[in-house]
XYZ file of C-alpha atoms in Angstrom:
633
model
C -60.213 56.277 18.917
C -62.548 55.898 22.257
C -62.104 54.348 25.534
C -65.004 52.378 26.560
C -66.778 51.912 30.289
C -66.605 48.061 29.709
C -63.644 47.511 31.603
C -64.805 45.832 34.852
C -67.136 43.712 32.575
C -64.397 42.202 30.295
C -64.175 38.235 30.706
C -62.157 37.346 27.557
C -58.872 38.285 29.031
C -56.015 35.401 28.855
C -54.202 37.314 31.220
C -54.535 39.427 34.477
C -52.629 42.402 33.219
C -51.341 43.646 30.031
C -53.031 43.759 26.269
C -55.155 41.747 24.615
C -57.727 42.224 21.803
C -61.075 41.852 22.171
C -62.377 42.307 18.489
C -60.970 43.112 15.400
C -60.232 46.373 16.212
C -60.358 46.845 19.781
C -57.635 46.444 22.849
C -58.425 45.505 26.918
C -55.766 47.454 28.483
C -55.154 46.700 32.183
C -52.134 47.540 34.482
C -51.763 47.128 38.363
C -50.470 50.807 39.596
C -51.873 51.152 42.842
C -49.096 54.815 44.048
C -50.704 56.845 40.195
C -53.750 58.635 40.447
C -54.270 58.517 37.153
C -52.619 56.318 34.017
C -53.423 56.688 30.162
C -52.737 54.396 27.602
C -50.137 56.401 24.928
C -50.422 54.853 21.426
C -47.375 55.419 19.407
C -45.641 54.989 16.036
C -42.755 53.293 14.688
C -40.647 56.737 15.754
C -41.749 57.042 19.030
C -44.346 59.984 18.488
C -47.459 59.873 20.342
C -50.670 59.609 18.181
C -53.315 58.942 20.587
C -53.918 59.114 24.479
C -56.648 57.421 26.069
C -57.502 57.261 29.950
C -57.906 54.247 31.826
C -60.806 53.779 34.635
C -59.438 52.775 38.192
C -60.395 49.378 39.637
C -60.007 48.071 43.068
C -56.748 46.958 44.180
C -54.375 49.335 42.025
C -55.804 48.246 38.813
C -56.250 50.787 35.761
C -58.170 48.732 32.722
C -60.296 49.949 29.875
C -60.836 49.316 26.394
C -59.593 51.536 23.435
C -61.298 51.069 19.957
C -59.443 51.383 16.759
C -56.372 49.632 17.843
C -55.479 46.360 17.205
C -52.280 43.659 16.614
C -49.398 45.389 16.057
C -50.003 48.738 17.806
C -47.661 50.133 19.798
C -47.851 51.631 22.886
C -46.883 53.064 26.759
C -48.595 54.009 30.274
C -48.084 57.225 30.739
C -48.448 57.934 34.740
C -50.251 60.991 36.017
C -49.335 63.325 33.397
C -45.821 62.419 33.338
C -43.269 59.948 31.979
C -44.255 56.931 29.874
C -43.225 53.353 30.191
C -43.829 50.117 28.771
C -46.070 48.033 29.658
C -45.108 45.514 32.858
C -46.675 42.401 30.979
C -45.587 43.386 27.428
C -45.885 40.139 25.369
C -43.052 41.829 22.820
C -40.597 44.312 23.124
C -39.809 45.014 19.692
C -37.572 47.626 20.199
C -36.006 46.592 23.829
C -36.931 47.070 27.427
C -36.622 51.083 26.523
C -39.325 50.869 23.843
C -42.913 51.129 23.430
C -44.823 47.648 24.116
C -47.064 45.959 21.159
C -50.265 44.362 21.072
C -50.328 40.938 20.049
C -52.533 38.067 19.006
C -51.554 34.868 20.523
C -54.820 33.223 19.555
C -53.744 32.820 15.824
C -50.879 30.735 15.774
C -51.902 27.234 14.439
C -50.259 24.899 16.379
C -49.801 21.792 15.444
C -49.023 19.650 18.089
C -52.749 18.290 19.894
C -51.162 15.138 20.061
C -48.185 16.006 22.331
C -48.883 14.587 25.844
C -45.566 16.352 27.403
C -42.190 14.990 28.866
C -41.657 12.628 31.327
C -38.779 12.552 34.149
C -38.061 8.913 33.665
C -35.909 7.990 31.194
C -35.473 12.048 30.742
C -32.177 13.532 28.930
C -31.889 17.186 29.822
C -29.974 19.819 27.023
C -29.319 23.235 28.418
C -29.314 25.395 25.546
C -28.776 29.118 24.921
C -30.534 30.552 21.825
C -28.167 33.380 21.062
C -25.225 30.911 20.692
C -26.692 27.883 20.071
C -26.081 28.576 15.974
C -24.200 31.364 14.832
C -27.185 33.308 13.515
C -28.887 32.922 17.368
C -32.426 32.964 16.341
C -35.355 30.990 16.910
C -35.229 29.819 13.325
C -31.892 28.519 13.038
C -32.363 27.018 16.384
C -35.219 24.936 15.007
C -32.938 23.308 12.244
C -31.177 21.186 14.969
C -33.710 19.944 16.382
C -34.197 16.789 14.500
C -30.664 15.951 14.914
C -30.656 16.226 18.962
C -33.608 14.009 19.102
C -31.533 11.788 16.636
C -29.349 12.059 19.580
C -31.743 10.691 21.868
C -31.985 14.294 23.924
C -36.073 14.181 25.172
C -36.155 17.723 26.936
C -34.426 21.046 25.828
C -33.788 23.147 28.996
C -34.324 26.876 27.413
C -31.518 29.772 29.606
C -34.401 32.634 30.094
C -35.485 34.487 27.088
C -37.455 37.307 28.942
C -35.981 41.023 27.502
C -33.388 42.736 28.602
C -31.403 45.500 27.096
C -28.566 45.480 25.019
C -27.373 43.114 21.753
C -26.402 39.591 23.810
C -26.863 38.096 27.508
C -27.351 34.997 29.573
C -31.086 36.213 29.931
C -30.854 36.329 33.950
C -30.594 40.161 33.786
C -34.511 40.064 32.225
C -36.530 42.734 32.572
C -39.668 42.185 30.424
C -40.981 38.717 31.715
C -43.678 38.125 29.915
C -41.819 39.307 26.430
C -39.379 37.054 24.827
C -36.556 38.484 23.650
C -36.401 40.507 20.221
C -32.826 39.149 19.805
C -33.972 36.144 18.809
C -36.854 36.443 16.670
C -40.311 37.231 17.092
C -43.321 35.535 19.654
C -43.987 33.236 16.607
C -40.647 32.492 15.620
C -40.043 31.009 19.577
C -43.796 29.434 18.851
C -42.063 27.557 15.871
C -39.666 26.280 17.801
C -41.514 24.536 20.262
C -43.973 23.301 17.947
C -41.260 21.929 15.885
C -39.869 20.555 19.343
C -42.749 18.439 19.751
C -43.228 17.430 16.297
C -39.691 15.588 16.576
C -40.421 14.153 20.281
C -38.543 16.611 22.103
C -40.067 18.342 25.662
C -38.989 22.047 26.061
C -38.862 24.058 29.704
C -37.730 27.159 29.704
C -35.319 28.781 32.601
C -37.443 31.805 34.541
C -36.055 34.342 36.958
C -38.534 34.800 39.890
C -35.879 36.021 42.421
C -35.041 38.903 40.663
C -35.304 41.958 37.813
C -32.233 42.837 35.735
C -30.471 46.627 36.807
C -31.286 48.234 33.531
C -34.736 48.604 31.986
C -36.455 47.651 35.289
C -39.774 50.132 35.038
C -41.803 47.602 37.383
C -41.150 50.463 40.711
C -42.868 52.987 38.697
C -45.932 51.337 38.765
C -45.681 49.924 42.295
C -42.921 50.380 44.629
C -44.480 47.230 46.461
C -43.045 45.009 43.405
C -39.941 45.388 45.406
C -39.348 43.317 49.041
C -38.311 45.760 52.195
C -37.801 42.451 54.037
C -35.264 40.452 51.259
C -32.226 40.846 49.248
C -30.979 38.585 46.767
C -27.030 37.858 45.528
C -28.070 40.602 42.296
C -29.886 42.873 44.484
C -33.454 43.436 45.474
C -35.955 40.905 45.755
C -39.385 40.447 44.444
C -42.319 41.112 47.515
C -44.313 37.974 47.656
C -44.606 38.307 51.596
C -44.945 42.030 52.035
C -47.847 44.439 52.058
C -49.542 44.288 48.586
C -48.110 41.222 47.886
C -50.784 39.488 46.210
C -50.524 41.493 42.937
C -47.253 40.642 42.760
C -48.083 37.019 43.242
C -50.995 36.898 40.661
C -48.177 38.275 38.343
C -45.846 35.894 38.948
C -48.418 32.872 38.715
C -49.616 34.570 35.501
C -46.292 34.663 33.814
C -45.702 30.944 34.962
C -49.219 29.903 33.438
C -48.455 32.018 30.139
C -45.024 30.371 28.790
C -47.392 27.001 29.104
C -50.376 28.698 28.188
C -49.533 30.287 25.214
C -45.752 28.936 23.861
C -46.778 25.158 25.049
C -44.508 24.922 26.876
C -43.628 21.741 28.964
C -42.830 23.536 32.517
C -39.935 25.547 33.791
C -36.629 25.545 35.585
C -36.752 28.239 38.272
C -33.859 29.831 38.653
C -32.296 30.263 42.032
C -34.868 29.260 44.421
C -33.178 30.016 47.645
C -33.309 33.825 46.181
C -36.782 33.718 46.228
C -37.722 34.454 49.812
C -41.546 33.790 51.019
C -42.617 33.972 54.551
C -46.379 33.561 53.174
C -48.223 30.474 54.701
C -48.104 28.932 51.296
C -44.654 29.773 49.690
C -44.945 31.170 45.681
C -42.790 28.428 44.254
C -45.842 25.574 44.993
C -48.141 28.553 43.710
C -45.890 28.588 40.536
C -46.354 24.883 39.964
C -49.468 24.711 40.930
C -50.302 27.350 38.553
C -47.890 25.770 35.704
C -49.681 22.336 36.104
C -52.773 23.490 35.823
C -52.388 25.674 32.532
C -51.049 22.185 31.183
C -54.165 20.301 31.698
C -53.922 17.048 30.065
C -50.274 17.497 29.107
C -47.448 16.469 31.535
C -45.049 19.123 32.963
C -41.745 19.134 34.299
C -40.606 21.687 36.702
C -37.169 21.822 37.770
C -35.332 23.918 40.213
C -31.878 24.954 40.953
C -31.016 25.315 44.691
C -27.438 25.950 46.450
C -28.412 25.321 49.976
C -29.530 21.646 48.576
C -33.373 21.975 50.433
C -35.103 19.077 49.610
C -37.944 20.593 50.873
C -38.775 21.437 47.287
C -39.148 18.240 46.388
C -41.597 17.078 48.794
C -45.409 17.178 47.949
C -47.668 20.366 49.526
C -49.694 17.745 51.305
C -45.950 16.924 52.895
C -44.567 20.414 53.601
C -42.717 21.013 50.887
C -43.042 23.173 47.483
C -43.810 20.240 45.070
C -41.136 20.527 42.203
C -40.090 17.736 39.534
C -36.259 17.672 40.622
C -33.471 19.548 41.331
C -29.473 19.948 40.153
C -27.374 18.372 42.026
C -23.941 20.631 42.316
C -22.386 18.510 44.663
C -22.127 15.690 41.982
C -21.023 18.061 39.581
C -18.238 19.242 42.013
C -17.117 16.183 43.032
C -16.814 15.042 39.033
C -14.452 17.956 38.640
C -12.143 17.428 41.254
C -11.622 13.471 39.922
C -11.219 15.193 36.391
C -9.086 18.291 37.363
C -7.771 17.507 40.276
C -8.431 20.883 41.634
C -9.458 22.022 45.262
C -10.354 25.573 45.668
C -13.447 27.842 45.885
C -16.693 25.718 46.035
C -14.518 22.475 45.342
C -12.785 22.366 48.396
C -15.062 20.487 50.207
C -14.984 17.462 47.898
C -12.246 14.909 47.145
C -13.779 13.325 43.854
C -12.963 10.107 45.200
C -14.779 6.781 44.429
C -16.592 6.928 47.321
C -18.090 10.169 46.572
C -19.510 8.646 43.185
C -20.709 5.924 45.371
C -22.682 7.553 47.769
C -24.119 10.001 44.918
C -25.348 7.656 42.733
C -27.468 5.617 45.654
C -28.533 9.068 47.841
C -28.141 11.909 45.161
C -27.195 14.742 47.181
C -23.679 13.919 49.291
C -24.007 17.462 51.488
C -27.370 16.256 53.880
C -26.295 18.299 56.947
C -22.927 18.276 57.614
C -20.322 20.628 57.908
C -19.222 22.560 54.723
C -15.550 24.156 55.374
C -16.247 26.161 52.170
C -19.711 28.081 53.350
C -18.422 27.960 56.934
C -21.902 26.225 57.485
C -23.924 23.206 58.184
C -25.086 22.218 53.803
C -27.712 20.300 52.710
C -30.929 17.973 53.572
C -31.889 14.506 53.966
C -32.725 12.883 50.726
C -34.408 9.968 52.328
C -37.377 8.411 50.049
C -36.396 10.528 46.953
C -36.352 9.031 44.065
C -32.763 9.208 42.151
C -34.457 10.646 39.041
C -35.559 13.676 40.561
C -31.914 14.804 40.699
C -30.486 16.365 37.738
C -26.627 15.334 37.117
C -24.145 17.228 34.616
C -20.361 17.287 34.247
C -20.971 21.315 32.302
C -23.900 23.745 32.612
C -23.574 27.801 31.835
C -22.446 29.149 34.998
C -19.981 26.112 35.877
C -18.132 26.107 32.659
C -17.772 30.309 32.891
C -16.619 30.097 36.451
C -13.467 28.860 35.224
C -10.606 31.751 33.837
C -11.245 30.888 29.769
C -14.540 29.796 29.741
C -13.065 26.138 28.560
C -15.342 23.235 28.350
C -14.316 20.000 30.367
C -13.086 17.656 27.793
C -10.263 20.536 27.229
C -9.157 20.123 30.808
C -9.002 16.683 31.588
C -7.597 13.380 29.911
C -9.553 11.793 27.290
C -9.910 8.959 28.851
C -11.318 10.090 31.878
C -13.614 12.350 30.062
C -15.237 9.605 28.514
C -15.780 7.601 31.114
C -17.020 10.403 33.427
C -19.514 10.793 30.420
C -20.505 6.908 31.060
C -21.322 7.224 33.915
C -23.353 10.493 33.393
C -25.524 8.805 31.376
C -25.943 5.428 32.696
C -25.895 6.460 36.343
C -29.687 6.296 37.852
C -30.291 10.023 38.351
C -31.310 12.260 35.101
C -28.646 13.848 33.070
C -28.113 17.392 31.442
C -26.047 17.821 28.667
C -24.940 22.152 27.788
C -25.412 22.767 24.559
C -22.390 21.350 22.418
C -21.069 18.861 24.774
C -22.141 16.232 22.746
C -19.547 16.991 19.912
C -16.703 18.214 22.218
C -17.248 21.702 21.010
C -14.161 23.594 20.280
C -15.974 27.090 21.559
C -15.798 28.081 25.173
C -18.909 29.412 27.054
C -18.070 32.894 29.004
C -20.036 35.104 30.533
C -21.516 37.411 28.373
C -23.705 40.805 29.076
C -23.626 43.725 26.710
C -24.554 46.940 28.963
C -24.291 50.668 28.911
C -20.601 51.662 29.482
C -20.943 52.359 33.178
C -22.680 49.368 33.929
C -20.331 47.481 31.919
C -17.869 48.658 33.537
C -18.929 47.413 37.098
C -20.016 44.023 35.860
C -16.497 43.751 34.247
C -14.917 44.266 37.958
C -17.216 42.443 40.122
C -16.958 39.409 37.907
C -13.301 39.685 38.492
C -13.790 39.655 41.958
C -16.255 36.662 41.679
C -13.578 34.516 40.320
C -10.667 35.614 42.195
C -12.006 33.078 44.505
C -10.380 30.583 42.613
C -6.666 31.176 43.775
C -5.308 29.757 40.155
C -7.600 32.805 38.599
C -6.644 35.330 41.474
C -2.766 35.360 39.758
C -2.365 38.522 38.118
C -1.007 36.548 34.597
C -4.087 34.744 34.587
C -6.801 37.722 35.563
C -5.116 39.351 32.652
C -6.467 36.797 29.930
C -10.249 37.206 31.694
C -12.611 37.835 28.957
C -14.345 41.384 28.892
C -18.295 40.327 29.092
C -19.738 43.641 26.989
C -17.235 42.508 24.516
C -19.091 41.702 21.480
C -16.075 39.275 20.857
C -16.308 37.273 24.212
C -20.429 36.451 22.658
C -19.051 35.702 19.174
C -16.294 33.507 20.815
C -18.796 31.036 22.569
C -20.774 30.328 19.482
C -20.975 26.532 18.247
C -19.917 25.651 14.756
C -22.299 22.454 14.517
C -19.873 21.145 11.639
C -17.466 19.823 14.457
C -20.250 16.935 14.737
C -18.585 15.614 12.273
C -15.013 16.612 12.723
C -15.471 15.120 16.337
C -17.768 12.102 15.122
C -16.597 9.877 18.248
C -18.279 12.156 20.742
C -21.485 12.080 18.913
C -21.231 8.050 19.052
C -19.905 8.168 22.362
C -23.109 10.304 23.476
C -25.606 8.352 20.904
C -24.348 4.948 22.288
C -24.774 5.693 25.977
C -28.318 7.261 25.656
C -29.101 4.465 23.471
C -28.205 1.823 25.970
C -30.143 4.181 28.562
C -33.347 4.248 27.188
C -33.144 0.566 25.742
C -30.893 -1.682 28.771
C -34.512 -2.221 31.042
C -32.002 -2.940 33.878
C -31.123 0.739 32.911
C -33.922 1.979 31.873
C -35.163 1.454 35.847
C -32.650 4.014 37.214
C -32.250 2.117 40.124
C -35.456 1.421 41.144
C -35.211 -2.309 41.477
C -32.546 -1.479 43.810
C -28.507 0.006 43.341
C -25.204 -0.628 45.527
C -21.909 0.120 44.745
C -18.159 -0.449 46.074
C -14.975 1.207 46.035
C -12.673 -1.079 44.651
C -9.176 0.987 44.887
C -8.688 4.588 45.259
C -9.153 5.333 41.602
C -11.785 2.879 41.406
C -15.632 1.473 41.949
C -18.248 -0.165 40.660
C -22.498 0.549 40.619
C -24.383 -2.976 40.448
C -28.346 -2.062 39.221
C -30.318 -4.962 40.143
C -33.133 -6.442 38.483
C -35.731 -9.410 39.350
C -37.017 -9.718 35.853
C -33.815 -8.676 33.744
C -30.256 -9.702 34.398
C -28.087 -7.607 36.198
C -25.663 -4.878 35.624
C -22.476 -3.624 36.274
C -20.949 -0.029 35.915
C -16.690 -0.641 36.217
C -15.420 3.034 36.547
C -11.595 3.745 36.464
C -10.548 7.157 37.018
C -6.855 5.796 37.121
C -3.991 3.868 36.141
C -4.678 0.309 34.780
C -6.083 -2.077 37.881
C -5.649 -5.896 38.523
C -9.374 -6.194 40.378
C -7.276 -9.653 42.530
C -7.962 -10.306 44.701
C -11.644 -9.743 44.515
C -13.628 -9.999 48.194
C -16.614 -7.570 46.704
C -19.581 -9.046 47.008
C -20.895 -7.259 44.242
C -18.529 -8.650 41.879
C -20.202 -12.225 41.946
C -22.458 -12.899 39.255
C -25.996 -14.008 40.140
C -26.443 -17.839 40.406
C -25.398 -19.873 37.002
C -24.562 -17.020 35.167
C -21.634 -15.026 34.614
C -20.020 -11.591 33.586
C -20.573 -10.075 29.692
C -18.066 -7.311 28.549
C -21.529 -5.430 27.054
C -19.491 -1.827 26.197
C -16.204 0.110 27.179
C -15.361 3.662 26.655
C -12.444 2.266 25.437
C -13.625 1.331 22.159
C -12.233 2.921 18.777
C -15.371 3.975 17.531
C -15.111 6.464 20.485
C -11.589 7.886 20.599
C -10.189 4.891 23.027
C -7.129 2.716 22.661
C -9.143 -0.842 23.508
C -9.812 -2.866 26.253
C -8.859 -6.629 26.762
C -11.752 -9.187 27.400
C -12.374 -9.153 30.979
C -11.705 -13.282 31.555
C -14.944 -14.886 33.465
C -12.826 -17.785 35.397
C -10.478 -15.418 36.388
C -10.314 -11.964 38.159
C -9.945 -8.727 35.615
C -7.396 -6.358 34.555
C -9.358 -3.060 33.754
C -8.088 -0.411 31.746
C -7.259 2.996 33.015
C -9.440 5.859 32.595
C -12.147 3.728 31.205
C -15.604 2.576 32.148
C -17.231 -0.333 31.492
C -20.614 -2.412 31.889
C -20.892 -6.044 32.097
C -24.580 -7.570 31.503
C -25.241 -11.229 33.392
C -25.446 -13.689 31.346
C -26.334 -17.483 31.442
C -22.557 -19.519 32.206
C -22.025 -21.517 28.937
């Protein structure tokens, strides 16, 4: 084997950094490792046993590149730094033995995809599914992922929301501990298999984003500092620990890195865009912040195709939403916790932790569904802290509503999901008006069959490790003062436990064992994407009223359709008489249609009476209900 001189010459690269063939039998090897004085390219076997070592020429800026002949796909292979240790390679497209292991050279270019036709998501009319490979079936691979595809666009699911896939060590995880960004994880499969996937995705109509972690690098397997200690911010810390540098010296390699691994998941998976993970972790004092570089960056790898980049953000910055040419970082949409927190207080009845500051009242519902966000600068108790931004002239779909996501439905003491915690009733009409509301919604994976399985938090770890994960996610939740009791810390779920990851995976026969939650979820997304009073999310314009205090209503208007209105009861049964709501009228010669009820059999319910048009209404507790104007017989 020979290194060649062509290094600075080489155009055909895909990426920046990493390894990519340039002929049958010949690999472009570059790495940015601007502290080594010298770094060779260490090709190795199956057993770890070096068979070949081949120096790489120094470039400006850090970079080490050069071309070794008589390797190709599948070789395997480390950096070794000036003479000493070896590690994989930072922009490893596979890890096929884990974060610890030697890196392999792959072919991206020879997958045949299949989908030229796919044009991409959109964010109107959008139905989010947050789904975990690794306990999405019980085998938690790629391929048996793939199989239930066709029946969540049956559904009427139009966007799969991927947790992060990028390696990390160890048999199971959330993904957020990632080490290997640019190398999906071996636990699932290989490159192709996740290739599959989406391809199969988009032959059945359904958009997939996947979840990236740009704030931070997991605590094990990190071998980024070894090439550059500027990968890591002096200035920043995040919640997990150190932050990425994209505003310190040397900061534009780490910036083109980022950017690259943003352009590669839609480059080379086709990918539909991203969520990024928690943004307010990512700190930039750069003139033009790296989260409009990453969608910049994203969007243009798409071309043609539409993208959809979402972003989760505590501090509720809408800021992120705004265009460039308006200040802000140009995302898709963001979650929306504070409808998610106020949801669980009317279903739980619990205030403590992060729910104190919310009463889950009607009014809260009300406000949410016209202005998204209900924290836009006031005074959080909780935070001790002024919360939130103005959401003036956003548009409601660009906020992403759920009643479950992963870290919501572990930060409870079993893990249990919220139908399990709430009265039937009320769980199905909270689900109404999920999915009717006017912002986008976001089902986690197995909601829509009332899955049986919890989801915990999982993350398999050497024992020491293990060990202080196990503590400080007790500590995390003994903010809850009903999971600080010593009876119920005891029954806290061990995350390296390879029973706690076993425990939260769904048994997709319960679709049919718990048929009226799949109709109950069909139905509503049905009448979602077909109602065009619906279907407009507000746009033609949206009020609401509190009725009583267990009890509103959301009136979508429409100029060229008939109107509609959302009853929502998170009570006892309520006489609406008298009736001095303007919103209650029906528009001129027409009159009130019971159109559905989450009462009905076919879901679980016990029935509703007709709601009587020359009289007021007696509505059914813990029940929703939309009425569609009608022409008055």
């Amino acid at each position: 084997m020979t290194v060649s001189s062509r290094s600075v010459a080489i155009t055909r690269r895909r990426l920046p950094i990493g390894a990519e063939l340039v002929g049958a039998d010949a690999v472009h090897f570059r790495v940015w490792a601007p502290a080594r004085t010298r770094v060779d390219v260490a090709l190795e076997n199956v057993r770890g046993e070096v068979v070949h070592i081949a120096p790489l020429e120094r470039e400006e800026g850090g970079y080490f590149a050069g071309i070794v002949e008589g390797s190709g796909e599948g070789t395997l292979y480390r950096y070794r730094l000036d003479h000493g240790e070896r590690y994989p390679d930072p922009a490893s497209r596979f890890q096929p033995q884990g974060p610890h292991g030697p890196s392999c050279v792959l072919e991206p270019g020879k997958f045949q995809w299949t989908d030229d036709d796919w044009r991409g998501p959109t964010l109107e009319g959008a139905v989010l599914y947050e789904m975990h490979i690794g306990t999405f079936t019980p085998e938690g691979t790629w391929a048996a992922a793939l199989r239930e595809l066709s029946t969540l666009a049956e559904l009427g699911i139009t966007v799969i929301e991927l947790m992060p896939v990028g390696d990390w060590p160890g048999r199971f995880g959330w993904g957020y501990d990632g080490v290997n960004l640019f190398a999906p994880t071996r636990l699932y499969g290989t490159p192709n298999d996740f290739r599959r996937f989406v391809g199969r995705a988009h032959d059945v109509g359904l958009g997939v984003i996947l979840d990236v972690v740009y704030n931070h690098l997991g605590p094990d397997g990190n071998y980024l500092p070894q090439f550059s200690p500027y990968y890591i911010s002096e200035r920043h810390r995040t919640d997990w620990g150190p932050a990425l540098n994209f505003d310190g010296e040397e900061r534009e390699a780490v910036r083109e890195f980022i950017t690259a691994n943003a352009r590669y998941w839609i480059e080379e998976f086709h990918l539909d865009g991203l969520r990024l993970d928690a943004t307010q972790n990512i700190y930039d004092d750069s003139e033009r912040h790296i989260v409009a570089e990453v969608c910049a960056h994203a969007r243009e790898a798409a071309g043609s195709r539409r993208t959809l980049i979402v972003g989760e953000n505590e501090p509720q910055d809408v800021r992120l939403l705004r265009s460039t040419a308006d200040g802000g970082l140009d995302l898709d949409a963001l979650w929306n916790d504070d409808w998610h927190h106020t949801a669980t207080v009317a279903l739980t009845g619990k205030r403590e932790a992060y729910y104190t500051d919310y009463l889950g009242t009607p009014q809260e519902f009300v406000s949410s569904a016209k202005y998204g966000f209900l924290y836009q600068g006031q005074y959080y108790a909780w935070q001790k802290q002024h919360r939130g931004t103005s959401t003036r002239g956003i548009q409601a779909a660009r906020f992403i509503h759920f009643l479950q996501n992963h870290d919501q439905v572990a930060n409870s003491a079993l893990g249990a999901r919220g139908h399990a915690i709430t009265a039937p009733g009320r769980w199905r009409a909270m689900t109404a008006l999920l999915l009717l509301g006017p912002q986008t919604p976001m089902l986690l994976q197995g909601e829509e069959f009332s899955s049986s399985s919890p989801f915990l938090y999982f993350a398999d770890h050497v024992p020491e490790l293990a060990r202080k994960v196990r503590e400080g996610r007790t500590k995390f939740l003994t903010q809850f003062p009903s999971i600080a009791q010593g009876d119920v810390r005891a029954h806290l779920a061990d995350p390296a436990h390879p029973a706690t990851f076993e425990r939260c995976k769904l048994d997709h026969a319960e679709r049919a064992r718990h048929a009226e939650t799949w109709a109950l979820h069909r139905d509503l997304i049905a009448l979602r994407r077909e109602d065009p009073t619906l279907r407009a999310q507000g746009a033609h314009g949206l009020d609401g009223a509190v009725l009583s205090p267990t009890m509103f209503v959301l009136r979508f208007f429409s100029p060229e359709y008939a109107d509609r209105l959302l009853l929502v009861n998170l009570g006892a049964a309520f006489d609406v008489d008298p009736a001095p709501e303007p919103l209650l009228a029906p528009p001129p010669s027409m009159e009130w249609e019971l159109a559905w009820s989450s009462e009905d059999p076919r879901y679980g319910g016990a029935g509703m009476a007709p709601l009587e048009s020359d009289g007021n209404w007696r509505v059914a507790g813990d029940c929703a209900a939309l009425l569609i104007a009608q022409p008055r017989a």
